[in-house]
CSV table of C-alpha atoms in Angstrom, one decimal:
chain,number,residue,atom,x,y,z
A,1,MET,CA,32.8,-23.7,-4.2
A,2,PRO,CA,32.6,-20.1,-5.1
A,3,LYS,CA,34.6,-19.1,-8.0
A,4,VAL,CA,37.9,-17.7,-6.5
A,5,PHE,CA,39.5,-16.2,-9.6
A,6,GLY,CA,37.9,-12.7,-11.0
A,7,THR,CA,38.7,-10.9,-14.0
A,8,ASP,CA,42.4,-10.2,-12.8
A,9,GLY,CA,43.4,-13.1,-10.6
A,10,VAL,CA,42.1,-13.6,-7.1
A,11,ARG,CA,41.5,-10.2,-5.1
A,12,GLY,CA,39.9,-9.4,-1.9
A,13,LEU,CA,40.0,-7.9,1.7
A,14,ALA,CA,43.4,-9.4,3.1
A,15,ASN,CA,43.0,-11.5,6.1
A,16,GLY,CA,39.2,-11.4,5.1
A,17,ARG,CA,38.2,-13.2,2.0
A,18,LEU,CA,42.1,-13.3,1.0
A,19,THR,CA,43.6,-15.3,3.7
A,20,ALA,CA,47.1,-16.6,4.3
A,21,GLU,CA,45.7,-19.9,4.0
A,22,LEU,CA,43.8,-19.4,0.7
A,23,ALA,CA,47.3,-17.8,-0.3
A,24,LEU,CA,48.9,-21.0,0.5
A,25,ASP,CA,46.8,-23.4,-0.9
A,26,LEU,CA,47.0,-21.4,-4.2
A,27,GLY,CA,50.4,-21.4,-4.0
A,28,VAL,CA,50.3,-25.4,-3.9
A,29,ALA,CA,47.5,-25.5,-6.7
A,30,ALA,CA,49.3,-23.4,-9.1
A,31,ALA,CA,52.6,-25.3,-8.6
A,32,ARG,CA,50.6,-28.9,-9.2
A,33,VAL,CA,49.1,-27.5,-12.5
A,34,LEU,CA,52.5,-26.1,-13.6
A,35,VAL,CA,54.1,-29.5,-13.0
A,36,GLY,CA,51.4,-31.3,-14.6
A,37,HIS,CA,51.7,-29.3,-18.0
A,38,GLY,CA,55.7,-28.6,-18.0
A,39,GLU,CA,58.3,-30.6,-19.3
A,40,PHE,CA,61.5,-30.0,-16.7
A,41,SER,CA,63.9,-33.2,-17.2
A,42,GLY,CA,64.7,-33.7,-13.9
A,43,ARG,CA,65.2,-30.2,-12.6
A,44,ARG,CA,62.8,-28.4,-10.1
A,45,PRO,CA,60.3,-25.6,-11.7
A,46,LEU,CA,61.1,-22.3,-11.1
A,47,ALA,CA,58.8,-19.3,-10.4
A,48,VAL,CA,59.4,-15.6,-9.2
A,49,VAL,CA,57.5,-13.6,-6.8
A,50,GLY,CA,57.2,-10.1,-6.4
A,51,ARG,CA,54.6,-7.4,-4.6
A,52,ASP,CA,53.6,-4.4,-4.1
A,53,THR,CA,54.1,-2.1,-1.0
A,54,ARG,CA,50.8,-3.3,1.3
A,55,ILE,CA,51.5,-4.4,4.5
A,56,SER,CA,49.8,-7.7,3.9
A,57,GLY,CA,51.8,-8.3,1.2
A,58,GLN,CA,54.3,-9.4,3.5
A,59,PHE,CA,52.1,-12.5,4.9
A,60,LEU,CA,50.6,-13.4,1.7
A,61,GLU,CA,54.1,-13.6,0.0
A,62,HIS,CA,55.3,-16.0,2.4
A,63,ALA,CA,52.4,-18.0,2.5
A,64,VAL,CA,52.3,-18.7,-1.6
A,65,VAL,CA,56.1,-18.9,-1.4
A,66,ALA,CA,55.1,-21.9,1.3
A,67,GLY,CA,53.0,-23.4,-1.1
A,68,LEU,CA,55.0,-23.1,-4.0
A,69,THR,CA,58.2,-24.6,-2.4
A,70,SER,CA,56.0,-27.5,-0.5
A,71,ALA,CA,55.4,-28.5,-4.2
A,72,GLY,CA,58.7,-28.5,-5.3
A,73,VAL,CA,59.1,-25.4,-6.9
A,74,ASP,CA,62.3,-23.3,-6.7
A,75,VAL,CA,61.4,-19.6,-6.0
A,76,LEU,CA,63.2,-16.2,-6.5
A,77,ARG,CA,61.9,-13.3,-4.4
A,78,LEU,CA,61.9,-10.1,-6.2
A,79,ARG,CA,60.4,-8.1,-3.3
A,80,VAL,CA,58.8,-5.0,-4.4
A,81,LEU,CA,58.3,-4.5,-8.2
A,82,PRO,CA,55.5,-3.4,-10.2
A,83,THR,CA,53.5,-6.1,-12.0
A,84,PRO,CA,55.2,-5.5,-15.5
A,85,GLY,CA,58.4,-5.7,-13.4
A,86,VAL,CA,57.6,-9.5,-12.5
A,87,ALA,CA,56.3,-10.2,-16.0
A,88,TYR,CA,59.7,-8.9,-17.2
A,89,PHE,CA,61.6,-11.3,-14.6
A,90,THR,CA,59.3,-14.1,-15.6
A,91,ASP,CA,60.2,-13.9,-19.0
A,92,LEU,CA,64.0,-13.0,-18.7
A,93,LEU,CA,65.0,-15.7,-16.0
A,94,GLY,CA,63.1,-18.2,-17.8
A,95,ALA,CA,60.6,-18.7,-14.8
A,96,ASP,CA,58.0,-21.1,-15.3
A,97,LEU,CA,55.5,-19.3,-13.1
A,98,GLY,CA,55.0,-15.4,-12.1
A,99,VAL,CA,53.1,-14.3,-9.0
A,100,VAL,CA,52.5,-11.1,-8.4
A,101,ILE,CA,51.1,-10.0,-4.8
A,102,SER,CA,48.7,-6.7,-5.6
A,103,ALA,CA,45.6,-5.3,-5.6
A,104,SER,CA,46.5,-2.7,-8.0
A,105,HIS,CA,44.6,0.7,-7.7
A,106,ASN,CA,42.4,-0.8,-4.7
A,107,ALA,CA,42.7,0.7,-1.2
A,108,MET,CA,45.1,-0.6,1.0
A,109,PRO,CA,42.9,-3.3,3.0
A,110,ASP,CA,42.4,-5.2,-0.3
A,111,ASN,CA,45.0,-7.1,-1.9
A,112,GLY,CA,45.4,-9.9,-4.7
A,113,ILE,CA,47.6,-12.8,-6.2
A,114,LYS,CA,47.8,-12.9,-10.0
A,115,PHE,CA,49.6,-15.8,-11.7
A,116,LEU,CA,51.6,-15.3,-14.7
A,117,ALA,CA,52.6,-18.0,-17.3
A,118,HIS,CA,55.9,-18.7,-18.9
A,119,GLY,CA,57.0,-15.9,-20.8
A,120,GLY,CA,55.6,-13.4,-18.5
A,121,VAL,CA,52.2,-13.5,-19.7
A,122,LYS,CA,48.6,-13.9,-17.9
A,123,LEU,CA,47.3,-17.3,-17.6
A,124,ASP,CA,44.2,-17.9,-19.7
A,125,ASP,CA,40.8,-18.9,-18.4
A,126,ALA,CA,41.2,-22.6,-18.8
A,127,LEU,CA,44.6,-22.9,-16.7
A,128,GLU,CA,43.1,-20.3,-13.9
A,129,ALA,CA,40.1,-23.1,-13.9
A,130,GLU,CA,42.4,-26.2,-13.1
A,131,ILE,CA,44.2,-24.2,-10.2
A,132,GLU,CA,40.7,-23.6,-9.1
A,133,ALA,CA,40.1,-27.3,-9.2
A,134,CYS,CA,42.9,-28.3,-7.5
A,135,LEU,CA,42.0,-26.2,-4.1
A,136,GLY,CA,41.6,-28.5,-1.1
A,137,GLU,CA,42.5,-31.5,-3.1
A,138,GLU,CA,44.7,-34.4,-1.5
A,139,TRP,CA,48.3,-34.4,-3.1
A,140,ASP,CA,51.6,-36.6,-2.8
A,141,ARG,CA,53.9,-34.2,-1.3
A,142,PRO,CA,57.5,-34.2,-2.2
A,143,VAL,CA,59.7,-34.8,0.8
A,144,GLY,CA,63.6,-34.5,1.4
A,145,ALA,CA,65.6,-32.8,-1.3
A,146,ASP,CA,62.5,-32.5,-3.6
A,147,VAL,CA,60.9,-29.4,-1.7
A,148,GLY,CA,61.7,-26.1,-3.4
A,149,ARG,CA,64.2,-23.7,-2.4
A,150,VAL,CA,63.9,-19.9,-1.7
A,151,MET,CA,66.2,-17.6,-2.8
A,152,PRO,CA,66.2,-13.5,-3.2
A,153,HIS,CA,67.0,-12.1,-6.4
A,154,ASP,CA,69.2,-9.2,-6.1
A,155,GLY,CA,69.5,-6.0,-8.1
A,156,THR,CA,66.1,-6.2,-9.6
A,157,VAL,CA,65.3,-2.6,-9.2
A,158,ALA,CA,68.5,-1.4,-10.9
A,159,GLN,CA,68.2,-4.2,-13.4
A,160,TYR,CA,64.6,-3.4,-14.2
A,161,ALA,CA,65.4,0.4,-14.4
A,162,ALA,CA,68.0,-0.1,-16.6
A,163,TYR,CA,65.7,-2.3,-19.2
A,164,LEU,CA,63.1,0.6,-19.2
A,165,VAL,CA,65.4,3.0,-20.1
A,166,SER,CA,67.1,0.7,-22.8
A,167,THR,CA,63.7,0.9,-24.6
A,168,LEU,CA,64.0,4.6,-25.5
A,169,ASP,CA,66.0,5.6,-29.1
A,170,GLY,CA,69.6,6.7,-27.8
A,171,SER,CA,69.1,5.2,-24.3
A,172,ARG,CA,72.8,5.5,-23.5
A,173,ASP,CA,72.6,9.6,-24.5
A,174,ARG,CA,70.2,10.3,-21.6
A,175,PRO,CA,67.5,10.8,-24.1
A,176,LEU,CA,65.4,12.9,-21.6
A,177,THR,CA,67.8,15.4,-20.6
A,178,GLY,CA,66.3,18.8,-20.2
A,179,LEU,CA,62.7,17.8,-19.2
A,180,THR,CA,61.4,18.5,-16.1
A,181,VAL,CA,58.5,15.6,-15.0
A,182,VAL,CA,56.5,15.0,-11.5
A,183,LEU,CA,56.2,11.6,-10.9
A,184,ASP,CA,53.0,10.3,-8.5
A,185,CYS,CA,54.3,6.6,-7.2
A,186,ALA,CA,51.1,6.1,-5.2
A,187,HIS,CA,53.2,4.9,-2.6
A,188,GLY,CA,53.5,1.8,-4.1
A,189,ALA,CA,55.5,-0.6,-6.4
A,190,ALA,CA,57.0,2.3,-8.3
A,191,SER,CA,58.3,4.0,-5.4
A,192,GLU,CA,62.0,3.2,-6.4
A,193,VAL,CA,62.0,2.2,-9.7
A,194,GLY,CA,59.9,4.5,-11.2
A,195,PRO,CA,62.1,7.6,-10.1
A,196,ARG,CA,65.4,5.8,-11.0
A,197,ALA,CA,64.4,5.1,-14.7
A,198,LEU,CA,63.2,8.5,-15.3
A,199,ARG,CA,66.5,9.8,-13.7
A,200,ASP,CA,68.7,7.4,-15.7
A,201,ALA,CA,66.8,8.5,-18.7
A,202,GLY,CA,68.2,12.3,-18.2
A,203,ALA,CA,65.2,13.9,-16.9
A,204,LYS,CA,64.9,16.2,-13.8
A,205,VAL,CA,62.5,14.1,-11.7
A,206,ILE,CA,60.3,15.5,-8.5
A,207,THR,CA,58.7,12.6,-6.9
A,208,ILE,CA,55.8,12.8,-4.9
A,209,GLY,CA,53.9,9.6,-3.4
A,210,ALA,CA,57.2,7.9,-3.0
A,211,GLU,CA,57.2,7.2,0.9
A,212,PRO,CA,55.3,3.8,1.4
A,213,ASP,CA,54.6,2.7,4.9
A,214,GLY,CA,52.5,-0.2,4.0
A,215,LEU,CA,49.3,1.6,4.9
A,216,ASN,CA,49.4,4.5,2.5
A,217,ILE,CA,49.2,2.9,-1.1
A,218,ASN,CA,46.7,4.7,-3.0
A,219,ASP,CA,45.9,6.8,-0.3
A,220,GLY,CA,44.5,10.1,-2.0
A,221,CYS,CA,47.6,9.8,-4.5
A,222,GLY,CA,48.2,8.1,-7.8
A,223,SER,CA,46.3,7.6,-11.2
A,224,THR,CA,43.1,7.3,-9.1
A,225,HIS,CA,43.7,11.1,-7.3
A,226,LEU,CA,45.3,13.6,-9.7
A,227,GLU,CA,45.1,16.8,-7.7
A,228,PRO,CA,47.9,16.0,-5.8
A,229,LEU,CA,49.9,15.7,-9.3
A,230,GLN,CA,48.1,18.7,-10.8
A,231,ALA,CA,49.4,20.9,-7.9
A,232,ALA,CA,53.0,19.9,-8.0
A,233,VAL,CA,53.3,20.2,-11.6
A,234,LEU,CA,52.1,24.1,-11.6
A,235,ALA,CA,54.4,24.4,-8.4
A,236,HIS,CA,57.5,23.3,-9.8
A,237,GLY,CA,56.9,24.5,-13.3
A,238,ALA,CA,57.2,20.8,-14.8
A,239,ASP,CA,57.0,20.2,-18.7
A,240,ALA,CA,54.7,17.2,-17.4
A,241,GLY,CA,53.7,14.8,-14.8
A,242,PHE,CA,52.8,11.0,-14.7
A,243,ALA,CA,50.8,9.3,-12.2
A,244,VAL,CA,50.6,5.2,-11.9
A,245,ASP,CA,48.8,3.2,-9.6
A,246,GLY,CA,49.5,0.8,-6.8
A,247,ASP,CA,51.1,-1.8,-8.8
A,248,ALA,CA,52.1,0.6,-11.7
A,249,ASP,CA,50.7,-1.2,-14.6
A,250,ARG,CA,48.7,1.9,-15.5
A,251,CYS,CA,49.5,5.6,-15.9
A,252,LEU,CA,48.1,8.8,-16.7
A,253,ALA,CA,49.4,12.2,-17.2
A,254,VAL,CA,49.1,16.0,-16.8
A,255,ASP,CA,50.7,18.6,-19.2
A,256,HIS,CA,52.2,21.7,-18.3
A,257,THR,CA,49.2,23.7,-17.7
A,258,GLY,CA,48.0,21.2,-15.0
A,259,THR,CA,45.3,19.7,-17.9
A,260,VAL,CA,44.6,16.0,-17.2
A,261,VAL,CA,45.8,13.9,-20.1
A,262,ASP,CA,43.8,10.3,-20.3
A,263,GLY,CA,44.9,6.8,-21.6
A,264,ASP,CA,42.8,7.7,-24.7
A,265,GLN,CA,45.0,10.6,-25.3
A,266,ILE,CA,48.3,8.9,-24.2
A,267,MET,CA,47.6,6.1,-26.7
A,268,VAL,CA,46.7,8.8,-29.7
A,269,VAL,CA,50.3,10.5,-28.9
A,270,LEU,CA,52.2,7.2,-29.1
A,271,ALA,CA,50.2,5.7,-32.0
A,272,LEU,CA,50.9,8.8,-34.1
A,273,ALA,CA,54.8,8.5,-33.0
A,274,LEU,CA,54.7,4.8,-33.6
A,275,HIS,CA,52.8,5.5,-37.3
A,276,GLN,CA,55.0,8.3,-38.1
A,277,SER,CA,58.2,5.9,-37.5
A,278,GLY,CA,57.0,2.7,-39.1
A,279,HIS,CA,56.5,0.8,-35.9
A,280,LEU,CA,52.8,0.6,-35.6
A,281,THR,CA,52.1,-2.9,-36.6
A,282,HIS,CA,49.2,-3.1,-39.3
A,283,ASP,CA,48.7,0.6,-38.8
A,284,THR,CA,46.4,-0.4,-35.9
A,285,LEU,CA,45.6,0.4,-32.2
A,286,VAL,CA,43.5,-2.0,-30.3
A,287,ALA,CA,41.3,-0.2,-27.7
A,288,THR,CA,38.1,-1.1,-25.8
A,289,VAL,CA,34.7,0.0,-26.7
A,290,MET,CA,34.9,2.4,-23.8
A,291,SER,CA,37.6,4.7,-25.6
A,292,ASN,CA,36.1,7.8,-26.2
A,293,LEU,CA,34.8,8.2,-30.0
A,294,GLY,CA,37.4,11.6,-30.1
A,295,LEU,CA,40.3,8.6,-30.3
A,296,VAL,CA,38.9,7.0,-33.4
A,297,GLN,CA,38.2,10.3,-35.2
A,298,ALA,CA,41.9,11.4,-34.7
A,299,LEU,CA,43.7,8.4,-35.7
A,300,SER,CA,41.3,7.4,-38.7
A,301,GLY,CA,42.1,11.0,-39.8
A,302,ALA,CA,45.9,10.0,-39.5
A,303,GLY,CA,45.5,7.0,-41.3
A,304,VAL,CA,45.4,4.7,-38.4
A,305,GLU,CA,42.9,2.1,-37.5
A,306,VAL,CA,41.3,1.1,-34.3
A,307,LEU,CA,40.3,-2.1,-33.2
A,308,GLN,CA,37.9,-2.1,-30.8
A,309,THR,CA,37.2,-5.0,-27.7
A,310,ALA,CA,35.2,-5.6,-24.8
A,311,VAL,CA,36.2,-3.9,-21.7
A,312,GLY,CA,39.0,-5.4,-19.6
A,313,ASP,CA,42.9,-5.1,-20.5
A,314,ARG,CA,42.6,-9.2,-21.1
A,315,TYR,CA,40.5,-8.6,-23.9
A,316,VAL,CA,43.2,-6.0,-25.5
A,317,LEU,CA,45.8,-8.4,-25.1
A,318,GLU,CA,44.1,-11.1,-26.5
A,319,ALA,CA,43.1,-9.1,-29.8
A,320,MET,CA,47.0,-7.9,-29.8
A,321,ARG,CA,48.3,-11.5,-29.7
A,322,SER,CA,45.8,-12.7,-32.0
A,323,GLY,CA,46.5,-10.2,-34.7
A,324,GLY,CA,50.2,-9.2,-34.0
A,325,TYR,CA,49.4,-5.9,-33.0
A,326,SER,CA,52.1,-3.6,-30.9
A,327,LEU,CA,50.1,-0.9,-29.2
A,328,GLY,CA,46.8,-1.3,-27.3
A,329,GLY,CA,45.4,0.0,-24.3
A,330,GLU,CA,42.6,1.5,-22.2
A,331,GLN,CA,41.0,4.9,-20.9
A,332,SER,CA,42.0,4.1,-17.6
A,333,GLY,CA,45.6,4.3,-18.6
A,334,HIS,CA,46.7,0.8,-19.0
A,335,VAL,CA,49.0,1.1,-22.0
A,336,ILE,CA,50.4,-1.8,-23.8
A,337,MET,CA,53.4,-1.6,-25.8
A,338,ARG,CA,54.0,-5.1,-27.0
A,339,GLU,CA,57.5,-4.8,-28.1
A,340,HIS,CA,59.0,-4.0,-24.9
A,341,ALA,CA,56.1,-5.7,-22.2
A,342,THR,CA,53.8,-8.1,-22.1
A,343,THR,CA,51.3,-6.4,-19.8
A,344,GLY,CA,50.7,-2.6,-19.1
A,345,ASP,CA,53.5,-0.6,-17.8
A,346,GLY,CA,53.0,2.7,-16.3
A,347,VAL,CA,56.8,3.8,-16.2
A,348,LEU,CA,57.5,2.6,-19.6
A,349,THR,CA,54.5,4.5,-20.7
A,350,ALA,CA,55.7,7.7,-19.2
A,351,LEU,CA,59.5,7.3,-20.7
A,352,HIS,CA,58.0,6.8,-24.3
A,353,VAL,CA,55.5,9.9,-23.9
A,354,LEU,CA,58.6,11.8,-22.7
A,355,GLN,CA,60.5,10.6,-25.6
A,356,ARG,CA,58.1,11.6,-27.7
A,357,MET,CA,57.8,15.1,-26.6
A,358,LYS,CA,61.3,15.7,-26.4
A,359,SER,CA,62.3,14.1,-30.0
A,360,SER,CA,59.3,16.3,-31.7
A,361,GLY,CA,60.0,19.5,-29.7
A,362,ARG,CA,56.3,19.5,-29.0
A,363,SER,CA,54.5,19.9,-25.3
A,364,LEU,CA,52.1,17.4,-24.0
A,365,ALA,CA,49.1,19.7,-24.3
A,366,ASP,CA,50.0,20.4,-28.0
A,367,LEU,CA,50.6,16.3,-28.5
A,368,ALA,CA,47.3,15.4,-26.7
A,369,GLY,CA,45.6,18.2,-28.6
A,370,ALA,CA,45.6,15.8,-31.6
A,371,MET,CA,42.5,14.3,-30.0
A,372,THR,CA,39.4,16.2,-29.2
A,373,ARG,CA,37.6,14.4,-26.7
A,374,LEU,CA,33.9,14.0,-27.3
A,375,PRO,CA,31.5,14.9,-24.5
A,376,GLN,CA,30.9,11.5,-22.7
A,377,VAL,CA,27.8,10.8,-20.3
A,378,LEU,CA,27.9,7.3,-18.5
A,379,VAL,CA,24.4,6.6,-16.6
A,380,ASN,CA,24.1,3.1,-14.5
A,381,VAL,CA,20.3,1.9,-14.4
A,382,PRO,CA,20.6,-0.3,-11.3
A,383,ASP,CA,17.9,-3.0,-10.2
A,384,VAL,CA,17.0,-4.2,-13.6
A,385,ASP,CA,17.2,-7.8,-15.5
A,386,LYS,CA,20.5,-7.0,-17.3
A,387,SER,CA,20.5,-10.4,-19.1
A,388,ARG,CA,17.9,-9.2,-21.5
A,389,ALA,CA,19.7,-6.1,-22.2
A,390,GLU,CA,21.0,-7.0,-25.3
A,391,SER,CA,17.5,-9.2,-26.3
A,392,ASP,CA,14.9,-6.7,-25.9
A,393,PRO,CA,13.3,-5.5,-29.1
A,394,VAL,CA,11.9,-2.2,-27.7
A,395,LEU,CA,15.1,-1.2,-26.2
A,396,ALA,CA,17.1,-2.3,-29.2
A,397,ASP,CA,14.8,0.3,-31.3
A,398,ALA,CA,15.5,3.0,-29.0
A,399,VAL,CA,19.1,2.7,-29.2
A,400,ALA,CA,19.2,2.5,-33.1
A,401,ALA,CA,17.2,5.4,-33.2
A,402,GLU,CA,19.5,7.6,-30.9
A,403,ALA,CA,22.3,6.3,-32.5
A,404,ALA,CA,20.8,7.5,-36.1
A,405,LEU,CA,20.0,10.4,-34.6
A,406,LEU,CA,23.6,11.2,-33.6
A,407,GLY,CA,25.3,9.7,-36.9
A,408,ASP,CA,28.9,10.2,-37.3
A,409,THR,CA,28.9,12.9,-34.4
A,410,GLY,CA,28.5,10.8,-31.7
A,411,ARG,CA,27.9,7.0,-30.2
A,412,VAL,CA,25.5,5.1,-27.8
A,413,LEU,CA,26.6,2.1,-25.9
A,414,LEU,CA,24.5,-0.3,-23.8
A,415,ARG,CA,26.6,-2.5,-21.3
A,416,PRO,CA,25.4,-4.8,-18.7
A,417,SER,CA,27.8,-4.9,-15.9
A,418,GLY,CA,29.8,-7.7,-15.2
A,419,THR,CA,29.8,-8.0,-11.5
A,420,GLU,CA,26.6,-5.9,-10.4
A,421,ASP,CA,22.8,-6.2,-11.4
A,422,LEU,CA,22.8,-3.2,-13.6
A,423,VAL,CA,23.0,-1.8,-17.1
A,424,ARG,CA,25.2,0.9,-17.9
A,425,VAL,CA,24.4,3.5,-20.8
A,426,MET,CA,27.0,5.4,-22.4
A,427,VAL,CA,26.4,8.3,-24.6
A,428,GLU,CA,29.0,10.5,-26.7
A,429,ALA,CA,27.8,13.6,-28.5
A,430,PRO,CA,28.9,17.0,-29.8
A,431,THR,CA,27.9,18.9,-26.6
A,432,GLN,CA,27.5,17.8,-23.0
A,433,GLU,CA,23.7,18.9,-23.3
A,434,THR,CA,23.2,16.5,-26.3
A,435,ALA,CA,25.1,13.2,-24.4
A,436,GLU,CA,23.1,14.2,-21.2
A,437,VAL,CA,19.4,14.1,-22.7
A,438,VAL,CA,20.4,11.3,-24.9
A,439,ALA,CA,21.9,9.4,-21.8
A,440,HIS,CA,18.9,9.7,-19.8
A,441,ARG,CA,16.4,9.2,-22.4
A,442,LEU,CA,17.8,6.0,-23.0
A,443,ALA,CA,17.9,5.1,-19.3
A,444,ASP,CA,14.4,5.8,-18.8
A,445,VAL,CA,13.6,3.0,-21.7
A,446,VAL,CA,15.9,0.7,-20.0
A,447,LYS,CA,14.3,1.0,-16.8
A,448,ALA,CA,10.9,0.8,-18.4
A,449,GLN,CA,12.2,-2.2,-20.6
A,450,LEU,CA,14.1,-4.6,-17.9
A,451,THR,CA,12.7,-3.6,-14.6
A,452,HIS,CA,12.3,-6.9,-13.0
């Protein structure tokens, strides 16, 4: 059987690779693994299920719920809610399992199914492997009163928005009063809860990308298309703008001049705020190796260490859990504030950046200016034997030589793609020209040494 789970659950073309039959089978398999690992003392296990706004999410939700309940699991339907909201309710309600139906920032035809363990954390690889191994197996079905029940969970948007606001200092006093912000909801899962949370915190909110019709999620809007947000911030004279993706687990920002503030800069703003207040655990930020060297330079100069992991928010989370760190994330805008959430949360991130602006009396442009982003060039070298990228001695010598030339002023990273037959060459340098020259020089060596 081909591997079903990828790096972030099961994802693919809805009704193509990801069918109702597969969704039902995944619900059954997840329930069987859950029951096998749980101790329920005579009660039925409980799952919560939420989704984004894709039209395919409707049939996939019903299929997953059918699978879960047919295997004896009670289900609370959260309806449309961001991924971090589903994680929140999985923990709050003591659910044994959470299910998110979303393909995040992918285009509308795709969809996905992601499972969360008790406490609202992502399943580890071993549990995903168990679920996959159960697909298609014969099993003993419960009958009669032993099948699961399906119930709506009322008030999820209001309850989750209230929680997000409660994470702010002075939350009862509308701490963001006086700020004007544009929020691009990507016509996705945050279309209702995002504007509500910001308004409840006191901000004046101009909303765009908040009219989902099942087909327009991520379509020319959200964190993957920042041009509408930039235009809206300038048109309304807003203090800042934020754009989330379809399931709202990430966000990017725009300052009052229309300049993009990426995930690295957002992490610098939050890390320095937490460091100043004494709430940055071990005075350390967790980021991936793709974060700009400017982030490391800005934070090290302020007494904050940066622990870098492999690319992927799951690796950031693993490092945060094992070291007890409070803040981590990725350049793409996945920012994990572990004191308040078990996963990246775009609306939560926006609230706390705005709080930093308000409490400091500084603009987002000024706060983000603490980090100087080094020019970064990424060159993909296709049709090569990526398995030898880390062992070829000639290539290793070339990388070492270029790194020595750059010294502390730049960085070289060679990374085999996890999904494609190519090697990525990333170079950061003091100037764009230097970064381009070094990157293409190394790309030539990669091609010469690793061509099949």
